[in-house]
Coordinates of C-alpha atoms in Angstrom, one line a residue:
M18 CA 0.0 0.0 0.0
G19 CA 3.0 2.3 0.2
D20 CA 6.7 2.8 0.8
W21 CA 7.4 3.0 4.5
G22 CA 10.7 4.3 6.0
A23 CA 11.9 5.9 9.2
G24 CA 14.3 8.8 9.6
A25 CA 17.5 9.4 11.6
T26 CA 19.3 11.9 13.7
P27 CA 22.6 13.2 12.4
L28 CA 25.5 13.4 14.8
R29 CA 25.0 16.7 16.6
S30 CA 28.7 17.0 17.4
N31 CA 29.4 17.4 13.6
P32 CA 28.9 21.0 12.7
E33 CA 28.6 20.0 9.0
F34 CA 25.3 18.2 9.6
F35 CA 23.1 21.0 10.9
G36 CA 22.2 24.5 9.8
G37 CA 21.5 23.7 6.1
R38 CA 18.4 24.2 4.0
I39 CA 16.8 20.7 4.3
P40 CA 13.9 20.7 6.8
W41 CA 14.4 18.1 9.6
L42 CA 11.3 17.1 11.6
K43 CA 11.0 15.8 15.2
T44 CA 7.9 13.9 16.3
G45 CA 7.1 16.6 18.8
E46 CA 6.2 18.8 15.9
L47 CA 3.5 16.5 14.5
N48 CA 0.1 18.1 15.1
Y49 CA -2.4 16.2 12.9
D50 CA -2.0 18.9 10.2
V51 CA 0.1 19.7 7.1
I52 CA 3.8 20.4 7.9
F53 CA 5.2 23.4 6.0
E54 CA 8.1 24.2 8.2
T55 CA 10.3 22.6 10.8
E56 CA 12.3 23.9 13.8
E57 CA 15.6 22.6 12.6
H58 CA 17.3 22.1 9.2
I59 CA 20.2 19.8 8.1
T60 CA 22.7 19.9 5.3
E61 CA 23.0 18.0 2.0
K62 CA 26.0 16.3 3.6
A63 CA 23.9 15.0 6.5
L64 CA 21.3 13.7 4.0
Q65 CA 23.9 11.8 2.0
E66 CA 25.8 10.3 5.0
C67 CA 23.3 9.7 7.8
S68 CA 20.7 7.2 6.3
L69 CA 18.0 9.9 6.2
R70 CA 14.9 9.5 4.1
L71 CA 13.8 12.5 2.0
C72 CA 10.0 12.6 2.3
S73 CA 7.9 13.8 -0.5
Q74 CA 5.1 16.3 -0.4
G75 CA 2.0 14.5 0.6
D76 CA 3.7 11.7 2.6
I77 CA 2.0 10.6 5.8
L78 CA 4.1 10.9 8.9
I79 CA 3.5 9.0 12.2
A80 CA 5.3 9.0 15.5
M81 CA 6.6 5.6 16.7
Y82 CA 8.1 6.3 20.1
G83 CA 7.3 7.6 23.6
A84 CA 4.5 10.0 24.6
T85 CA 3.8 11.1 20.9
I86 CA 3.2 7.5 19.7
G87 CA 0.5 7.5 17.0
K88 CA 0.6 11.2 16.4
L89 CA 0.3 12.2 12.7
G90 CA 1.2 14.8 10.2
I91 CA 1.2 15.3 6.4
A92 CA 4.4 16.5 4.6
G93 CA 3.5 19.8 2.9
I94 CA 7.1 20.1 1.7
E95 CA 10.0 17.9 1.1
L96 CA 11.5 17.1 4.5
T97 CA 13.5 14.6 6.6
T98 CA 12.6 13.3 10.0
N99 CA 14.3 11.8 13.1
Q100 CA 14.3 8.1 13.8
A101 CA 11.2 8.3 15.9
C102 CA 9.1 9.2 12.9
C103 CA 8.0 6.8 10.1
A104 CA 6.9 8.2 6.7
C105 CA 4.7 6.5 4.1
T106 CA 4.5 7.4 0.4
P107 CA 1.2 5.8 -0.6
I108 CA 1.0 3.5 -3.7
L109 CA -2.6 3.1 -5.0
F110 CA -3.8 4.6 -1.8
Y111 CA -5.2 8.1 -1.3
N112 CA -2.9 9.7 1.2
M113 CA -5.8 11.3 3.1
F114 CA -7.6 8.0 3.4
L115 CA -4.4 6.5 5.0
F116 CA -4.2 9.6 7.3
Y117 CA -7.7 9.2 8.6
Y118 CA -7.4 5.4 9.0
L119 CA -4.1 5.8 11.0
M120 CA -5.8 8.4 13.1
A121 CA -8.6 5.9 13.8
S122 CA -6.1 3.2 14.7
K123 CA -4.1 5.3 17.2
Q124 CA -5.3 3.5 20.3
I125 CA -4.3 0.2 18.7
F126 CA -0.8 1.5 18.2
V127 CA -0.6 2.9 21.7
E128 CA -1.6 -0.5 23.1
Q129 CA 0.9 -2.3 20.9
G130 CA 3.7 0.0 22.1
E131 CA 3.1 -0.6 25.8
G132 CA 5.4 -2.7 28.0
G133 CA 8.9 -1.4 27.3
A134 CA 10.9 1.2 29.1
Q135 CA 10.0 3.5 26.2
P136 CA 6.8 2.6 24.3
N137 CA 7.4 2.1 20.5
I138 CA 5.5 0.5 17.6
S139 CA 8.4 0.2 15.1
R140 CA 8.2 0.2 11.3
I141 CA 7.6 -3.6 11.3
K142 CA 4.4 -3.2 13.4
L143 CA 3.2 -0.5 11.1
V144 CA 3.7 -2.4 7.8
S145 CA 2.2 -5.5 9.3
H146 CA -0.9 -3.7 10.4
L147 CA -4.1 -4.7 8.5
F148 CA -5.6 -1.9 6.4
P149 CA -9.0 -2.1 4.5
M150 CA -8.6 -1.2 0.8
P151 CA -11.7 0.2 -0.9
P152 CA -11.3 1.2 -4.6
L153 CA -9.4 4.5 -5.0
A154 CA -12.5 6.4 -6.0
E155 CA -14.3 5.2 -2.9
Q156 CA -11.4 6.2 -0.7
K157 CA -11.8 9.7 -2.0
R158 CA -15.6 9.7 -1.4
I159 CA -15.0 8.4 2.2
V160 CA -12.4 11.2 2.8
A161 CA -14.8 13.8 1.4
K162 CA -17.6 12.6 3.7
I163 CA -15.2 12.6 6.7
E164 CA -14.2 16.2 5.9
E165 CA -17.8 17.2 5.5
L166 CA -18.7 15.8 8.9
M167 CA -15.5 16.8 10.8
P168 CA -16.7 20.3 11.6
L169 CA -19.9 18.8 13.0
V170 CA -17.8 16.4 15.1
E171 CA -15.7 19.2 16.4
Q172 CA -18.8 21.2 17.2
Y173 CA -20.2 18.2 19.0
G174 CA -17.0 17.7 20.9
K175 CA -17.0 21.3 22.0
A176 CA -20.7 21.1 23.0
Q177 CA -20.1 17.9 24.9
S178 CA -17.2 19.5 26.8
E179 CA -19.3 22.6 27.6
L180 CA -22.2 20.3 28.7
E181 CA -19.9 18.3 31.0
M182 CA -18.5 21.5 32.5
L183 CA -22.1 22.9 32.8
N184 CA -23.2 19.7 34.6
S185 CA -20.3 19.9 36.9
N186 CA -21.0 23.6 37.7
I187 CA -24.7 22.9 38.1
R188 CA -23.9 20.2 40.7
E189 CA -21.5 22.4 42.5
Q190 CA -23.9 25.3 42.5
L191 CA -26.8 23.1 43.5
K192 CA -24.7 21.7 46.4
K193 CA -23.9 25.3 47.5
S194 CA -27.6 26.3 47.3
V195 CA -28.7 23.3 49.3
L196 CA -26.1 24.0 51.9
Q197 CA -27.1 27.7 52.1
Y198 CA -30.8 26.7 52.4
A199 CA -29.8 24.3 55.2
I200 CA -27.9 26.9 57.3
E201 CA -30.7 29.4 56.8
G202 CA -33.3 27.0 58.3
K203 CA -35.1 26.5 55.0
L204 CA -34.2 22.9 54.2
V205 CA -36.3 21.2 56.8
P206 CA -39.3 22.5 58.7
Q207 CA -39.0 23.6 62.3
C208 CA -40.9 21.5 64.8
E209 CA -41.8 22.7 68.3
E210 CA -41.0 19.2 69.7
D211 CA -37.4 19.7 68.7
G212 CA -36.9 22.3 71.3
T213 CA -34.8 25.5 70.9
A214 CA -31.2 26.4 70.5
K215 CA -31.5 28.5 73.7
D216 CA -32.1 25.2 75.6
L217 CA -29.3 23.6 73.7
L218 CA -26.8 26.3 74.7
A219 CA -27.8 25.8 78.3
E220 CA -27.0 22.1 78.0
I221 CA -23.6 22.9 76.5
Q222 CA -22.7 25.2 79.4
A223 CA -23.8 22.6 81.8
E224 CA -21.5 20.1 80.1
K225 CA -18.6 22.5 80.3
Q226 CA -19.2 23.1 84.0
R227 CA -19.1 19.4 84.5
L228 CA -15.9 19.0 82.6
Y229 CA -14.4 21.9 84.6
A230 CA -15.3 20.2 87.8
E231 CA -13.6 17.0 86.5
G232 CA -10.5 19.0 85.8
K233 CA -10.8 18.5 82.0
L234 CA -11.4 22.2 81.3
K235 CA -9.8 25.4 82.6
K236 CA -11.8 28.2 84.1
K237 CA -11.1 30.4 81.0
D238 CA -12.9 27.7 78.9
L239 CA -16.2 28.5 80.7
A240 CA -16.3 32.0 79.3
H241 CA -18.9 32.4 76.7
S242 CA -20.9 35.1 74.9
T243 CA -24.6 35.6 74.4
I244 CA -25.9 36.9 71.1
F245 CA -29.4 38.5 71.1
R246 CA -31.6 40.9 69.2
D247 CA -33.0 44.1 70.8
E248 CA -36.4 45.6 70.2
D249 CA -35.2 47.1 67.0
N250 CA -34.1 43.7 65.7
K251 CA -30.5 44.7 65.9
Y252 CA -28.0 42.1 67.0
F253 CA -25.7 42.4 70.0
E254 CA -23.2 40.2 71.7
K255 CA -22.8 40.2 75.5
K256 CA -19.6 38.8 77.0
G257 CA -19.1 39.4 80.7
E258 CA -20.1 43.0 81.4
Q259 CA -19.4 44.1 77.8
T260 CA -22.1 44.4 75.1
T261 CA -21.2 45.0 71.5
S262 CA -23.2 45.6 68.4
I263 CA -22.6 42.9 65.8
D264 CA -25.4 43.6 63.4
D265 CA -22.9 44.0 60.5
E266 CA -21.6 40.4 61.2
I267 CA -25.0 38.7 60.7
P268 CA -25.2 37.5 57.1
F269 CA -28.8 36.3 57.0
D270 CA -31.9 35.7 59.1
I271 CA -32.5 32.4 60.9
P272 CA -35.7 30.9 62.5
E273 CA -36.8 32.0 65.9
S274 CA -35.9 28.7 67.5
W275 CA -32.3 29.1 66.3
K276 CA -29.4 31.1 67.8
W277 CA -26.3 32.7 66.5
V278 CA -23.2 31.4 68.4
R279 CA -19.4 31.5 68.2
L280 CA -17.6 28.3 67.3
A281 CA -15.6 28.5 70.5
D282 CA -18.8 28.5 72.6
L283 CA -19.7 25.1 71.1
S284 CA -16.2 23.6 71.6
V285 CA -14.7 21.6 74.5
F286 CA -11.3 21.6 72.8
L287 CA -10.2 24.1 70.2
S288 CA -6.5 24.1 69.4
R289 CA -3.8 24.0 66.8
G290 CA -1.6 20.9 66.7
K291 CA 2.1 20.9 67.3
S292 CA 5.3 20.7 65.2
P293 CA 6.3 17.1 65.0
K294 CA 9.6 15.4 64.8
Y295 CA 9.3 12.7 62.2
S296 CA 10.5 9.1 62.2
D297 CA 10.8 6.3 59.6
I298 CA 9.1 4.0 62.1
K299 CA 5.5 3.7 61.0
Q300 CA 3.8 3.6 64.4
I301 CA 2.1 6.9 65.2
P302 CA 0.7 8.8 62.2
V303 CA 0.6 12.6 62.1
F304 CA -2.4 14.4 60.6
A305 CA -1.3 17.0 58.1
Q306 CA -3.0 19.4 55.6
K307 CA -2.8 16.9 52.7
C308 CA -4.9 14.5 54.8
N309 CA -7.9 16.8 54.2
L310 CA -8.6 16.1 50.6
K311 CA -9.6 18.8 48.1
S312 CA -12.3 16.5 46.7
G313 CA -13.7 16.1 50.2
G314 CA -13.1 13.5 52.9
I315 CA -10.0 12.4 54.7
S316 CA -7.1 10.1 53.7
L317 CA -4.2 8.8 55.7
D318 CA -2.5 7.2 52.6
E319 CA 0.4 9.7 52.6
V320 CA 0.9 10.4 56.3
K321 CA 4.3 10.8 57.9
F322 CA 5.0 9.3 61.3
L323 CA 5.9 10.7 64.7
D324 CA 9.2 10.1 66.6
A325 CA 7.7 8.3 69.6
S326 CA 10.3 9.9 71.9
T327 CA 8.5 13.2 71.4
L328 CA 5.1 11.9 72.3
P329 CA 5.0 13.5 75.8
K330 CA 4.7 16.8 73.9
W331 CA 1.2 15.8 72.9
K332 CA -1.2 15.6 75.9
D333 CA -4.1 13.1 75.6
E334 CA -6.5 15.7 74.3
Y335 CA -4.4 16.1 71.2
K336 CA -5.0 12.5 70.2
L337 CA -7.7 12.8 67.6
R338 CA -11.1 11.5 68.5
H339 CA -14.1 10.2 66.5
Q340 CA -15.8 13.1 64.7
D341 CA -13.3 15.8 65.6
I342 CA -13.5 18.5 63.0
L343 CA -10.1 19.3 61.4
V344 CA -9.4 22.6 59.7
N345 CA -6.4 23.4 57.5
S346 CA -5.0 26.5 59.1
T347 CA -2.1 27.6 56.8
G348 CA -1.2 27.6 53.2
T349 CA -2.6 29.5 50.2
G350 CA -5.2 27.3 48.4
T351 CA -5.6 24.8 51.3
V352 CA -6.4 27.1 54.3
G353 CA -9.9 26.7 55.5
R354 CA -10.4 23.2 54.1
V355 CA -12.4 21.1 56.5
G356 CA -12.7 17.4 57.3
V357 CA -14.4 15.2 60.0
F358 CA -12.2 12.5 61.5
S359 CA -13.4 8.9 61.8
E360 CA -11.7 6.4 64.1
S361 CA -12.3 3.8 61.4
L362 CA -9.5 5.5 59.4
L363 CA -6.9 4.4 62.0
G364 CA -6.8 0.8 61.1
D365 CA -4.0 -0.8 63.2
Y366 CA -2.6 2.6 64.3
P367 CA -3.1 3.2 68.1
F368 CA -3.9 6.9 67.5
I369 CA -3.0 10.0 65.4
V370 CA -2.0 13.5 66.4
P371 CA -2.3 16.8 64.4
D372 CA 0.6 18.8 63.2
S373 CA 0.8 22.6 63.8
H374 CA -0.9 23.4 60.5
I375 CA -4.1 21.8 61.6
S376 CA -6.7 23.2 64.0
V377 CA -8.8 20.7 66.0
V378 CA -12.4 21.5 66.8
R379 CA -13.9 19.1 69.4
L380 CA -17.5 19.9 70.0
S381 CA -19.8 19.5 73.0
S382 CA -21.7 16.2 72.9
A383 CA -24.9 18.4 72.6
C384 CA -23.8 19.3 69.0
N385 CA -23.9 17.3 65.8
P386 CA -20.3 17.5 64.4
L387 CA -21.6 16.7 60.8
Y388 CA -23.9 19.7 61.0
I389 CA -21.1 22.0 62.2
F390 CA -18.9 20.6 59.4
E391 CA -21.5 21.5 56.8
V392 CA -21.7 25.1 58.2
L393 CA -17.9 25.4 58.3
S394 CA -17.9 24.3 54.6
S395 CA -20.5 26.8 53.6
Y396 CA -19.8 29.8 51.4
A397 CA -20.6 32.2 54.3
V398 CA -18.0 30.7 56.7
Q399 CA -15.4 30.1 54.0
N400 CA -15.8 33.7 52.9
Y401 CA -15.3 34.9 56.5
I402 CA -12.2 32.8 56.8
E403 CA -10.8 34.1 53.6
D404 CA -11.4 37.7 54.7
N405 CA -9.8 37.2 58.1
L406 CA -6.6 35.4 57.3
A407 CA -3.3 36.7 58.5
G408 CA 0.1 36.6 56.9
S409 CA 1.5 37.2 53.4
T410 CA 0.1 36.2 50.1
N411 CA 2.3 33.1 49.9
Q412 CA 1.7 32.0 53.5
K413 CA -1.8 32.7 54.7
E414 CA -2.7 31.7 58.2
L415 CA -5.9 31.1 60.1
Y416 CA -5.3 32.0 63.8
I417 CA -7.1 29.8 66.4
G418 CA -8.8 32.9 67.8
T419 CA -10.2 33.8 64.4
L420 CA -11.5 30.3 64.0
G421 CA -13.1 30.4 67.4
R422 CA -14.9 33.6 66.5
V423 CA -16.6 32.0 63.5
L424 CA -20.3 32.9 63.7
L425 CA -22.6 29.9 63.3
P426 CA -26.4 29.5 63.0
L427 CA -27.4 26.9 65.6
P428 CA -30.6 24.9 65.4
P429 CA -31.8 22.5 68.1
L430 CA -29.9 19.2 68.1
A431 CA -32.9 17.2 66.6
E432 CA -33.1 19.6 63.7
Q433 CA -29.3 19.5 63.2
K434 CA -29.7 15.7 62.6
K435 CA -32.6 16.2 60.2
I436 CA -30.6 18.8 58.2
V437 CA -27.6 16.4 57.9
H438 CA -29.9 13.6 56.8
K439 CA -31.5 15.8 54.1
I440 CA -28.1 17.1 52.8
E441 CA -26.9 13.5 52.5
E442 CA -30.1 12.5 50.8
V443 CA -29.7 15.3 48.2
A444 CA -26.0 14.5 47.7
S445 CA -27.0 10.9 47.0
I446 CA -29.5 12.0 44.3
M447 CA -27.0 14.4 42.7
S448 CA -24.3 11.7 42.5
R449 CA -26.5 9.4 40.4

């Protein structure tokens, strides 16, 4: 069906071989189009002495090696190629029919080339490849029909890409909308039997008092603020004897049975981790920023491990517990990323500790950690975090005090559970 031959690379150390007038093509220059110029040129001496093939105008060019394997071009001028490129001068074949058939066969060539240190298909594999051979006139009709349809195929490909992007954006926007509805109290109806957030806050304070009596909290941990509305519907925060207007901090209205509250007031432990000394002994893993995945969830696949001799540096409360909320607290692009820890991730590890780039939020047992996780993941809170980061552009940092001051809409516990269930239900539908 044609005359096949590969090129060669003249010895670069010989100055008499390069810088001439004869185009010399490398496979990286193949672009599924007609080649009219090349990046490099060789001399007549190189053509005569280096086993180079002079390709004719209209020859079909195909890459045989490496990452470009199966890539095509058409010689628009006389040219030579390197040894990674094979050229075919068709005999009784329309060159464009061969071009399109080779294009359709690319995946076959890629699979044939797999297995070696550098994938290659070789000239032998090309010439032994089976080709269908319609009459020449039919070859030309087939090519004409392909070229008639190709713009439609390209339009379809573009439309398909846009549709996939649109679907992805719609899912993301829908997820954000559902989450926003949830934290505004619009996702599930309020029920009087669920109680009020005011009662819930009283339970949280009672729990903190108990933990203080047991020596598990310090007196400073009992301090809390009360957020309320006055007769003019303006929001104020009372902490100790001081009352401050915070009306400009309230991003939206919430149901009457809910309360605005600071994250610190819901937490029984709120702290950054510590700087670890690492060890090659895979015994005690250290939770780092990369454990909070961009796609959501938590993975310990790439953890480093703690030098056990430094373990006394971490008190027991730093050992992560089931449903601790973990917040990335440094790093442009990762700061603010949130995850919920599960003890099931530990496997055979005895426990895990956080490094100094992670903030641990351990909530009162009167709160649903999955609800608070959803709130911390919301646009409103992520926007607050972004606006209140410290440090330079290259090293943004979320201070623990800033995290503790995050303002959260708090429903009764029963309603928190209903909201989490509804969010999971919607997420399941969207993933189908």
